[in-house]
Amino acid sequence: MKTWTPSEPIISISNVHKAYGSFQVLKGVSLDVKKGEVVCIIGPSGSGKSTLIRCINGLNDIQSGSIRVEGMEVNDPKLDKLALRKNVGIVFQQFNLFPHKTVLENVMMAPVIVLKQARTEVEQRARALIAKVRLEGKENAYPGELSGGQQQRVAIARCLAMAPDIMLFDEVTSALDPETVNEVLSTIKDLAQEGMTCILVTHEMGFAREVADHIYFTDKGVIVEHGPPDVFFANPKDPRTREFLGKVL
């Protein structure tokens, strides 16, 4: 397997167009993400943010352009999507946990059923991941017994159980009560500090400023402006960026 150096993109997106019928959601989006980078994508609702990261994981097809992830062309009809999704985990706004399965069972399911890994080995790893997301003692709880923030952390642990190289987060705090948001952001911050390559669609500007290596602002399907957080927030160039930040900061 190829080793990715910090100087080359592990994800390379070039001139991507995506439409639903006649509605153009992405209009020539290009960006690169290097190994270990944390990239935050911000922008108004309907600007194409969530669609973009779903395209990275092959959940949405694109009409034209290229998305390469670890050398794999995502839009190749012959692509092994399972191989892609093993390496690229995604956590959604909705937790999507199995309500009739315990926390431990939820975290163990994919490696055991999809990857056919040994249950004893997976259980050991799953327990370590549950502790990692600060839910030790909740292994035998059911999702309905947990807060929204706890459920979202289980969803992150479940994703990590596949041992991905890249994590995508699609507005993972937007369905949470304000008091539970920080629990989830703290877990993501830990992953970022450990060197996980992360792309986050987020409305949490303070968090983006703190953890991101690079911020992208999208509006109406295009990248309007991007840069490192200190430059992006202190000196936005485009009027649309300034207007947006004026509303959310």
PDB file of C-alpha atoms in Angstrom:
ATOM      1  CA  MET A   1       0.000   0.000   0.000  1.00  0.00           C
ATOM      2  CA  LYS A   2       1.225   3.492  -0.829  1.00  0.00           C
ATOM      3  CA  THR A   3       2.439   5.649   2.040  1.00  0.00           C
ATOM      4  CA  TRP A   4       1.066   9.184   1.858  1.00  0.00           C
ATOM      5  CA  THR A   5       3.500  11.950   2.745  1.00  0.00           C
ATOM      6  CA  PRO A   6       2.318  15.228   4.322  1.00  0.00           C
ATOM      7  CA  SER A   7       3.196  17.127   1.129  1.00  0.00           C
ATOM      8  CA  GLU A   8       0.784  15.319  -1.229  1.00  0.00           C
ATOM      9  CA  PRO A   9      -3.013  15.236  -1.239  1.00  0.00           C
ATOM     10  CA  ILE A  10      -4.695  12.137   0.148  1.00  0.00           C
ATOM     11  CA  ILE A  11      -7.942  13.558  -1.301  1.00  0.00           C
ATOM     12  CA  SER A  12      -7.908  15.463  -4.584  1.00  0.00           C
ATOM     13  CA  ILE A  13     -11.136  16.998  -5.899  1.00  0.00           C
ATOM     14  CA  SER A  14     -11.003  18.571  -9.343  1.00  0.00           C
ATOM     15  CA  ASN A  15     -13.730  20.538 -11.154  1.00  0.00           C
ATOM     16  CA  VAL A  16     -16.601  18.484  -9.712  1.00  0.00           C
ATOM     17  CA  HIS A  17     -20.128  19.092 -10.956  1.00  0.00           C
ATOM     18  CA  LYS A  18     -23.182  17.540  -9.334  1.00  0.00           C
ATOM     19  CA  ALA A  19     -26.826  18.129 -10.236  1.00  0.00           C
ATOM     20  CA  TYR A  20     -30.192  16.843  -9.092  1.00  0.00           C
ATOM     21  CA  GLY A  21     -32.194  17.059 -12.276  1.00  0.00           C
ATOM     22  CA  SER A  22     -31.806  20.606 -13.559  1.00  0.00           C
ATOM     23  CA  PHE A  23     -30.619  21.947 -10.179  1.00  0.00           C
ATOM     24  CA  GLN A  24     -26.838  22.385 -10.077  1.00  0.00           C
ATOM     25  CA  VAL A  25     -25.624  21.665  -6.537  1.00  0.00           C
ATOM     26  CA  LEU A  26     -21.866  21.701  -7.191  1.00  0.00           C
ATOM     27  CA  LYS A  27     -20.482  23.898  -9.963  1.00  0.00           C
ATOM     28  CA  GLY A  28     -16.842  23.065 -10.585  1.00  0.00           C
ATOM     29  CA  VAL A  29     -15.554  22.496  -7.047  1.00  0.00           C
ATOM     30  CA  SER A  30     -11.817  21.814  -6.602  1.00  0.00           C
ATOM     31  CA  LEU A  31      -9.856  21.265  -3.404  1.00  0.00           C
ATOM     32  CA  ASP A  32      -7.040  19.107  -2.027  1.00  0.00           C
ATOM     33  CA  VAL A  33      -6.665  17.639   1.449  1.00  0.00           C
ATOM     34  CA  LYS A  34      -3.299  16.406   2.688  1.00  0.00           C
ATOM     35  CA  LYS A  35      -2.790  13.503   5.079  1.00  0.00           C
ATOM     36  CA  GLY A  36      -3.382  14.576   8.677  1.00  0.00           C
ATOM     37  CA  GLU A  37      -5.073  17.828   7.704  1.00  0.00           C
ATOM     38  CA  VAL A  38      -8.305  19.060   9.270  1.00  0.00           C
ATOM     39  CA  VAL A  39     -10.475  20.882   6.745  1.00  0.00           C
ATOM     40  CA  CYS A  40     -13.698  22.657   7.681  1.00  0.00           C
ATOM     41  CA  ILE A  41     -16.323  23.484   5.051  1.00  0.00           C
ATOM     42  CA  ILE A  42     -18.704  26.259   6.040  1.00  0.00           C
ATOM     43  CA  GLY A  43     -21.446  28.181   4.269  1.00  0.00           C
ATOM     44  CA  PRO A  44     -25.190  28.832   4.194  1.00  0.00           C
ATOM     45  CA  SER A  45     -27.720  26.006   4.011  1.00  0.00           C
ATOM     46  CA  GLY A  46     -28.098  24.651   0.488  1.00  0.00           C
ATOM     47  CA  SER A  47     -24.611  25.686  -0.620  1.00  0.00           C
ATOM     48  CA  GLY A  48     -23.530  22.131  -1.467  1.00  0.00           C
ATOM     49  CA  LYS A  49     -21.428  21.320   1.616  1.00  0.00           C
ATOM     50  CA  SER A  50     -23.064  18.039   2.596  1.00  0.00           C
ATOM     51  CA  THR A  51     -23.407  16.937  -1.023  1.00  0.00           C
ATOM     52  CA  LEU A  52     -19.673  17.410  -1.498  1.00  0.00           C
ATOM     53  CA  ILE A  53     -18.599  15.163   1.354  1.00  0.00           C
ATOM     54  CA  ARG A  54     -21.173  12.528   0.384  1.00  0.00           C
ATOM     55  CA  CYS A  55     -19.559  12.528  -3.072  1.00  0.00           C
ATOM     56  CA  ILE A  56     -16.138  11.937  -1.479  1.00  0.00           C
ATOM     57  CA  ASN A  57     -17.478   8.747   0.095  1.00  0.00           C
ATOM     58  CA  GLY A  58     -19.218   7.633  -3.098  1.00  0.00           C
ATOM     59  CA  LEU A  59     -22.670   8.015  -1.567  1.00  0.00           C
ATOM     60  CA  ASN A  60     -23.567  10.537  -4.276  1.00  0.00           C
ATOM     61  CA  ASP A  61     -22.482  10.191  -7.896  1.00  0.00           C
ATOM     62  CA  ILE A  62     -21.044  13.169  -9.773  1.00  0.00           C
ATOM     63  CA  GLN A  63     -21.804  14.261 -13.336  1.00  0.00           C
ATOM     64  CA  SER A  64     -18.272  15.352 -14.211  1.00  0.00           C
ATOM     65  CA  GLY A  65     -14.875  16.076 -12.718  1.00  0.00           C
ATOM     66  CA  SER A  66     -12.684  13.863 -10.575  1.00  0.00           C
ATOM     67  CA  ILE A  67     -12.495  12.818  -6.929  1.00  0.00           C
ATOM     68  CA  ARG A  68      -9.430  10.775  -6.023  1.00  0.00           C
ATOM     69  CA  VAL A  69      -9.117   9.310  -2.538  1.00  0.00           C
ATOM     70  CA  GLU A  70      -5.862   7.519  -1.719  1.00  0.00           C
ATOM     71  CA  GLY A  71      -5.343   7.072  -5.450  1.00  0.00           C
ATOM     72  CA  MET A  72      -8.822   5.606  -6.038  1.00  0.00           C
ATOM     73  CA  GLU A  73     -11.042   7.391  -8.568  1.00  0.00           C
ATOM     74  CA  VAL A  74     -14.369   7.555  -6.725  1.00  0.00           C
ATOM     75  CA  ASN A  75     -16.375   8.016  -9.927  1.00  0.00           C
ATOM     76  CA  ASP A  76     -14.898   4.897 -11.581  1.00  0.00           C
ATOM     77  CA  PRO A  77     -17.784   2.434 -12.190  1.00  0.00           C
ATOM     78  CA  LYS A  78     -15.376  -0.423 -11.399  1.00  0.00           C
ATOM     79  CA  LEU A  79     -14.396   1.031  -8.014  1.00  0.00           C
ATOM     80  CA  ASP A  80     -14.733  -1.297  -5.023  1.00  0.00           C
ATOM     81  CA  LYS A  81     -16.982   0.920  -2.882  1.00  0.00           C
ATOM     82  CA  LEU A  82     -16.451  -1.303   0.155  1.00  0.00           C
ATOM     83  CA  ALA A  83     -12.686  -0.692  -0.044  1.00  0.00           C
ATOM     84  CA  LEU A  84     -13.332   3.040  -0.307  1.00  0.00           C
ATOM     85  CA  ARG A  85     -15.729   3.141   2.649  1.00  0.00           C
ATOM     86  CA  LYS A  86     -13.457   1.034   4.802  1.00  0.00           C
ATOM     87  CA  ASN A  87     -10.827   3.753   4.404  1.00  0.00           C
ATOM     88  CA  VAL A  88     -13.195   6.739   4.490  1.00  0.00           C
ATOM     89  CA  GLY A  89     -15.600   6.813   7.418  1.00  0.00           C
ATOM     90  CA  ILE A  90     -18.539   9.199   7.560  1.00  0.00           C
ATOM     91  CA  VAL A  91     -20.577  10.378  10.550  1.00  0.00           C
ATOM     92  CA  PHE A  92     -23.938  11.989   9.854  1.00  0.00           C
ATOM     93  CA  GLN A  93     -26.194  14.484  11.575  1.00  0.00           C
ATOM     94  CA  GLN A  94     -28.547  11.587  12.408  1.00  0.00           C
ATOM     95  CA  PHE A  95     -26.930   8.952  14.617  1.00  0.00           C
ATOM     96  CA  ASN A  96     -28.369   5.962  12.669  1.00  0.00           C
ATOM     97  CA  LEU A  97     -27.687   3.550  15.536  1.00  0.00           C
ATOM     98  CA  PHE A  98     -29.545   0.248  15.729  1.00  0.00           C
ATOM     99  CA  PRO A  99     -32.011   0.849  18.597  1.00  0.00           C
ATOM    100  CA  HIS A 100     -32.294  -2.858  19.502  1.00  0.00           C
ATOM    101  CA  LYS A 101     -28.511  -3.293  19.783  1.00  0.00           C
ATOM    102  CA  THR A 102     -26.345  -2.249  22.724  1.00  0.00           C
ATOM    103  CA  VAL A 103     -23.574   0.320  22.411  1.00  0.00           C
ATOM    104  CA  LEU A 104     -20.996  -2.472  22.214  1.00  0.00           C
ATOM    105  CA  GLU A 105     -22.999  -4.376  19.594  1.00  0.00           C
ATOM    106  CA  ASN A 106     -23.447  -1.226  17.483  1.00  0.00           C
ATOM    107  CA  VAL A 107     -19.698  -0.575  17.464  1.00  0.00           C
ATOM    108  CA  MET A 108     -18.838  -4.215  16.686  1.00  0.00           C
ATOM    109  CA  MET A 109     -21.319  -4.870  13.879  1.00  0.00           C
ATOM    110  CA  ALA A 110     -19.504  -3.591  10.790  1.00  0.00           C
ATOM    111  CA  PRO A 111     -16.077  -5.198  11.435  1.00  0.00           C
ATOM    112  CA  VAL A 112     -17.722  -8.528  12.312  1.00  0.00           C
ATOM    113  CA  ILE A 113     -20.402  -8.629   9.592  1.00  0.00           C
ATOM    114  CA  VAL A 114     -18.823  -6.629   6.753  1.00  0.00           C
ATOM    115  CA  LEU A 115     -15.120  -7.316   7.260  1.00  0.00           C
ATOM    116  CA  LYS A 116     -15.620 -10.828   8.743  1.00  0.00           C
ATOM    117  CA  GLN A 117     -13.143 -10.111  11.517  1.00  0.00           C
ATOM    118  CA  ALA A 118     -12.905 -12.329  14.604  1.00  0.00           C
ATOM    119  CA  ARG A 119     -15.469 -11.350  17.234  1.00  0.00           C
ATOM    120  CA  THR A 120     -13.048 -11.564  20.167  1.00  0.00           C
ATOM    121  CA  GLU A 121     -10.535  -9.254  18.472  1.00  0.00           C
ATOM    122  CA  VAL A 122     -13.275  -6.814  17.428  1.00  0.00           C
ATOM    123  CA  GLU A 123     -14.774  -6.736  20.925  1.00  0.00           C
ATOM    124  CA  GLN A 124     -11.446  -5.819  22.462  1.00  0.00           C
ATOM    125  CA  ARG A 125     -11.015  -2.996  19.954  1.00  0.00           C
ATOM    126  CA  ALA A 126     -14.633  -1.857  20.360  1.00  0.00           C
ATOM    127  CA  ARG A 127     -14.288  -1.576  24.138  1.00  0.00           C
ATOM    128  CA  ALA A 128     -11.139   0.507  23.684  1.00  0.00           C
ATOM    129  CA  LEU A 129     -12.962   2.813  21.233  1.00  0.00           C
ATOM    130  CA  ILE A 130     -15.922   3.221  23.582  1.00  0.00           C
ATOM    131  CA  ALA A 131     -13.469   4.313  26.267  1.00  0.00           C
ATOM    132  CA  LYS A 132     -11.758   6.605  23.743  1.00  0.00           C
ATOM    133  CA  VAL A 133     -15.028   8.512  23.156  1.00  0.00           C
ATOM    134  CA  ARG A 134     -15.501   8.736  26.957  1.00  0.00           C
ATOM    135  CA  LEU A 135     -18.393   6.273  27.245  1.00  0.00           C
ATOM    136  CA  GLU A 136     -16.799   3.630  29.428  1.00  0.00           C
ATOM    137  CA  GLY A 137     -19.514   1.916  31.453  1.00  0.00           C
ATOM    138  CA  LYS A 138     -22.137   2.387  28.711  1.00  0.00           C
ATOM    139  CA  GLU A 139     -21.195  -0.744  26.736  1.00  0.00           C
ATOM    140  CA  ASN A 140     -24.446  -2.547  27.602  1.00  0.00           C
ATOM    141  CA  ALA A 141     -26.733   0.498  27.310  1.00  0.00           C
ATOM    142  CA  TYR A 142     -29.167   0.864  24.409  1.00  0.00           C
ATOM    143  CA  PRO A 143     -29.264   4.018  22.248  1.00  0.00           C
ATOM    144  CA  GLY A 144     -32.611   5.068  23.735  1.00  0.00           C
ATOM    145  CA  GLU A 145     -30.962   5.263  27.159  1.00  0.00           C
ATOM    146  CA  LEU A 146     -28.328   7.748  25.960  1.00  0.00           C
ATOM    147  CA  SER A 147     -28.346  11.494  25.363  1.00  0.00           C
ATOM    148  CA  GLY A 148     -27.980  12.799  21.809  1.00  0.00           C
ATOM    149  CA  GLY A 149     -24.341  13.683  22.440  1.00  0.00           C
ATOM    150  CA  GLN A 150     -23.631  10.195  23.770  1.00  0.00           C
ATOM    151  CA  GLN A 151     -25.340   8.601  20.766  1.00  0.00           C
ATOM    152  CA  GLN A 152     -23.268  10.709  18.395  1.00  0.00           C
ATOM    153  CA  ARG A 153     -20.078   9.609  20.173  1.00  0.00           C
ATOM    154  CA  VAL A 154     -21.176   5.974  19.752  1.00  0.00           C
ATOM    155  CA  ALA A 155     -21.620   6.735  16.032  1.00  0.00           C
ATOM    156  CA  ILE A 156     -18.041   8.075  15.931  1.00  0.00           C
ATOM    157  CA  ALA A 157     -16.726   4.978  17.737  1.00  0.00           C
ATOM    158  CA  ARG A 158     -18.653   2.756  15.311  1.00  0.00           C
ATOM    159  CA  CYS A 159     -17.010   4.561  12.396  1.00  0.00           C
ATOM    160  CA  LEU A 160     -13.553   4.241  13.976  1.00  0.00           C
ATOM    161  CA  ALA A 161     -14.079   0.485  14.405  1.00  0.00           C
ATOM    162  CA  MET A 162     -13.463   0.133  10.653  1.00  0.00           C
ATOM    163  CA  ALA A 163     -10.008   1.715  11.196  1.00  0.00           C
ATOM    164  CA  PRO A 164     -10.436   4.413   8.504  1.00  0.00           C
ATOM    165  CA  ASP A 165      -7.642   6.661   7.256  1.00  0.00           C
ATOM    166  CA  ILE A 166     -10.046   9.581   6.700  1.00  0.00           C
ATOM    167  CA  MET A 167     -13.101  10.757   8.657  1.00  0.00           C
ATOM    168  CA  LEU A 168     -15.918  12.879   7.215  1.00  0.00           C
ATOM    169  CA  PHE A 169     -18.296  14.681   9.588  1.00  0.00           C
ATOM    170  CA  ASP A 170     -21.547  16.035   8.171  1.00  0.00           C
ATOM    171  CA  GLU A 171     -22.936  18.659  10.566  1.00  0.00           C
ATOM    172  CA  VAL A 172     -22.663  16.150  13.397  1.00  0.00           C
ATOM    173  CA  THR A 173     -23.648  18.629  16.120  1.00  0.00           C
ATOM    174  CA  SER A 174     -26.610  20.326  14.439  1.00  0.00           C
ATOM    175  CA  ALA A 175     -29.219  17.935  15.910  1.00  0.00           C
ATOM    176  CA  LEU A 176     -27.803  18.135  19.442  1.00  0.00           C
ATOM    177  CA  ASP A 177     -28.790  20.141  22.495  1.00  0.00           C
ATOM    178  CA  PRO A 178     -26.287  22.946  23.151  1.00  0.00           C
ATOM    179  CA  GLU A 179     -24.991  21.298  26.344  1.00  0.00           C
ATOM    180  CA  THR A 180     -24.016  18.103  24.488  1.00  0.00           C
ATOM    181  CA  VAL A 181     -22.324  19.775  21.514  1.00  0.00           C
ATOM    182  CA  ASN A 182     -18.999  20.197  23.309  1.00  0.00           C
ATOM    183  CA  GLU A 183     -18.839  16.483  24.193  1.00  0.00           C
ATOM    184  CA  VAL A 184     -18.847  15.606  20.500  1.00  0.00           C
ATOM    185  CA  LEU A 185     -16.527  18.434  19.427  1.00  0.00           C
ATOM    186  CA  SER A 186     -14.046  17.376  22.117  1.00  0.00           C
ATOM    187  CA  THR A 187     -14.016  13.832  20.703  1.00  0.00           C
ATOM    188  CA  ILE A 188     -13.385  15.144  17.175  1.00  0.00           C
ATOM    189  CA  LYS A 189     -10.646  17.435  18.488  1.00  0.00           C
ATOM    190  CA  ASP A 190      -8.900  14.420  20.036  1.00  0.00           C
ATOM    191  CA  LEU A 191      -8.963  12.630  16.666  1.00  0.00           C
ATOM    192  CA  ALA A 192      -7.560  15.687  14.907  1.00  0.00           C
ATOM    193  CA  GLN A 193      -4.740  16.006  17.433  1.00  0.00           C
ATOM    194  CA  GLU A 194      -3.879  12.335  16.897  1.00  0.00           C
ATOM    195  CA  GLY A 195      -3.359  13.033  13.177  1.00  0.00           C
ATOM    196  CA  MET A 196      -6.592  11.719  11.661  1.00  0.00           C
ATOM    197  CA  THR A 197      -7.366  13.319   8.296  1.00  0.00           C
ATOM    198  CA  CYS A 198     -10.745  15.014   8.853  1.00  0.00           C
ATOM    199  CA  ILE A 199     -13.201  16.955   6.713  1.00  0.00           C
ATOM    200  CA  LEU A 200     -16.003  18.610   8.629  1.00  0.00           C
ATOM    201  CA  VAL A 201     -19.117  20.380   7.435  1.00  0.00           C
ATOM    202  CA  THR A 202     -19.899  22.537  10.438  1.00  0.00           C
ATOM    203  CA  HIS A 203     -21.701  25.618  11.712  1.00  0.00           C
ATOM    204  CA  GLU A 204     -19.428  25.757  14.783  1.00  0.00           C
ATOM    205  CA  MET A 205     -17.202  28.697  13.880  1.00  0.00           C
ATOM    206  CA  GLY A 206     -15.241  28.740  17.137  1.00  0.00           C
ATOM    207  CA  PHE A 207     -14.426  25.067  16.708  1.00  0.00           C
ATOM    208  CA  ALA A 208     -13.437  25.588  13.056  1.00  0.00           C
ATOM    209  CA  ARG A 209     -11.138  28.434  14.066  1.00  0.00           C
ATOM    210  CA  GLU A 210      -9.514  26.274  16.741  1.00  0.00           C
ATOM    211  CA  VAL A 211      -8.963  22.926  14.986  1.00  0.00           C
ATOM    212  CA  ALA A 212      -8.944  23.510  11.214  1.00  0.00           C
ATOM    213  CA  ASP A 213      -5.802  23.736   9.150  1.00  0.00           C
ATOM    214  CA  HIS A 214      -7.856  25.157   6.283  1.00  0.00           C
ATOM    215  CA  ILE A 215     -11.359  26.645   5.938  1.00  0.00           C
ATOM    216  CA  TYR A 216     -13.455  26.576   2.761  1.00  0.00           C
ATOM    217  CA  PHE A 217     -16.496  28.836   2.375  1.00  0.00           C
ATOM    218  CA  THR A 218     -19.063  27.624  -0.143  1.00  0.00           C
ATOM    219  CA  ASP A 219     -22.066  29.449  -1.551  1.00  0.00           C
ATOM    220  CA  LYS A 220     -24.442  28.376  -4.329  1.00  0.00           C
ATOM    221  CA  GLY A 221     -22.319  25.392  -5.299  1.00  0.00           C
ATOM    222  CA  VAL A 222     -18.926  27.085  -5.613  1.00  0.00           C
ATOM    223  CA  ILE A 223     -15.967  27.669  -3.302  1.00  0.00           C
ATOM    224  CA  VAL A 224     -16.019  31.410  -2.762  1.00  0.00           C
ATOM    225  CA  GLU A 225     -12.958  31.724  -0.545  1.00  0.00           C
ATOM    226  CA  HIS A 226     -10.555  29.587   1.454  1.00  0.00           C
ATOM    227  CA  GLY A 227      -7.534  29.919   3.661  1.00  0.00           C
ATOM    228  CA  PRO A 228      -6.027  29.106   7.066  1.00  0.00           C
ATOM    229  CA  PRO A 229      -8.317  30.112   9.960  1.00  0.00           C
ATOM    230  CA  ASP A 230      -6.295  33.102  11.181  1.00  0.00           C
ATOM    231  CA  VAL A 231      -6.369  34.710   7.733  1.00  0.00           C
ATOM    232  CA  PHE A 232      -9.860  33.535   6.797  1.00  0.00           C
ATOM    233  CA  PHE A 233     -11.601  34.923   9.882  1.00  0.00           C
ATOM    234  CA  ALA A 234      -9.457  38.037  10.348  1.00  0.00           C
ATOM    235  CA  ASN A 235      -9.395  39.238   6.758  1.00  0.00           C
ATOM    236  CA  PRO A 236     -12.081  37.720   4.486  1.00  0.00           C
ATOM    237  CA  LYS A 237     -11.743  39.088   0.959  1.00  0.00           C
ATOM    238  CA  ASP A 238     -15.066  38.284  -0.721  1.00  0.00           C
ATOM    239  CA  PRO A 239     -18.218  40.279   0.179  1.00  0.00           C
ATOM    240  CA  ARG A 240     -20.223  37.048   0.439  1.00  0.00           C
ATOM    241  CA  THR A 241     -17.770  35.662   2.999  1.00  0.00           C
ATOM    242  CA  ARG A 242     -17.879  38.884   5.000  1.00  0.00           C
ATOM    243  CA  GLU A 243     -21.680  38.904   4.933  1.00  0.00           C
ATOM    244  CA  PHE A 244     -21.880  35.272   6.072  1.00  0.00           C
ATOM    245  CA  LEU A 245     -19.357  35.709   8.892  1.00  0.00           C
ATOM    246  CA  GLY A 246     -21.129  38.876   9.966  1.00  0.00           C
ATOM    247  CA  LYS A 247     -24.270  36.812  10.559  1.00  0.00           C
ATOM    248  CA  VAL A 248     -22.708  33.830  12.341  1.00  0.00           C
ATOM    249  CA  LEU A 249     -19.888  35.337  14.431  1.00  0.00           C
TER     250      LEU A 249
END
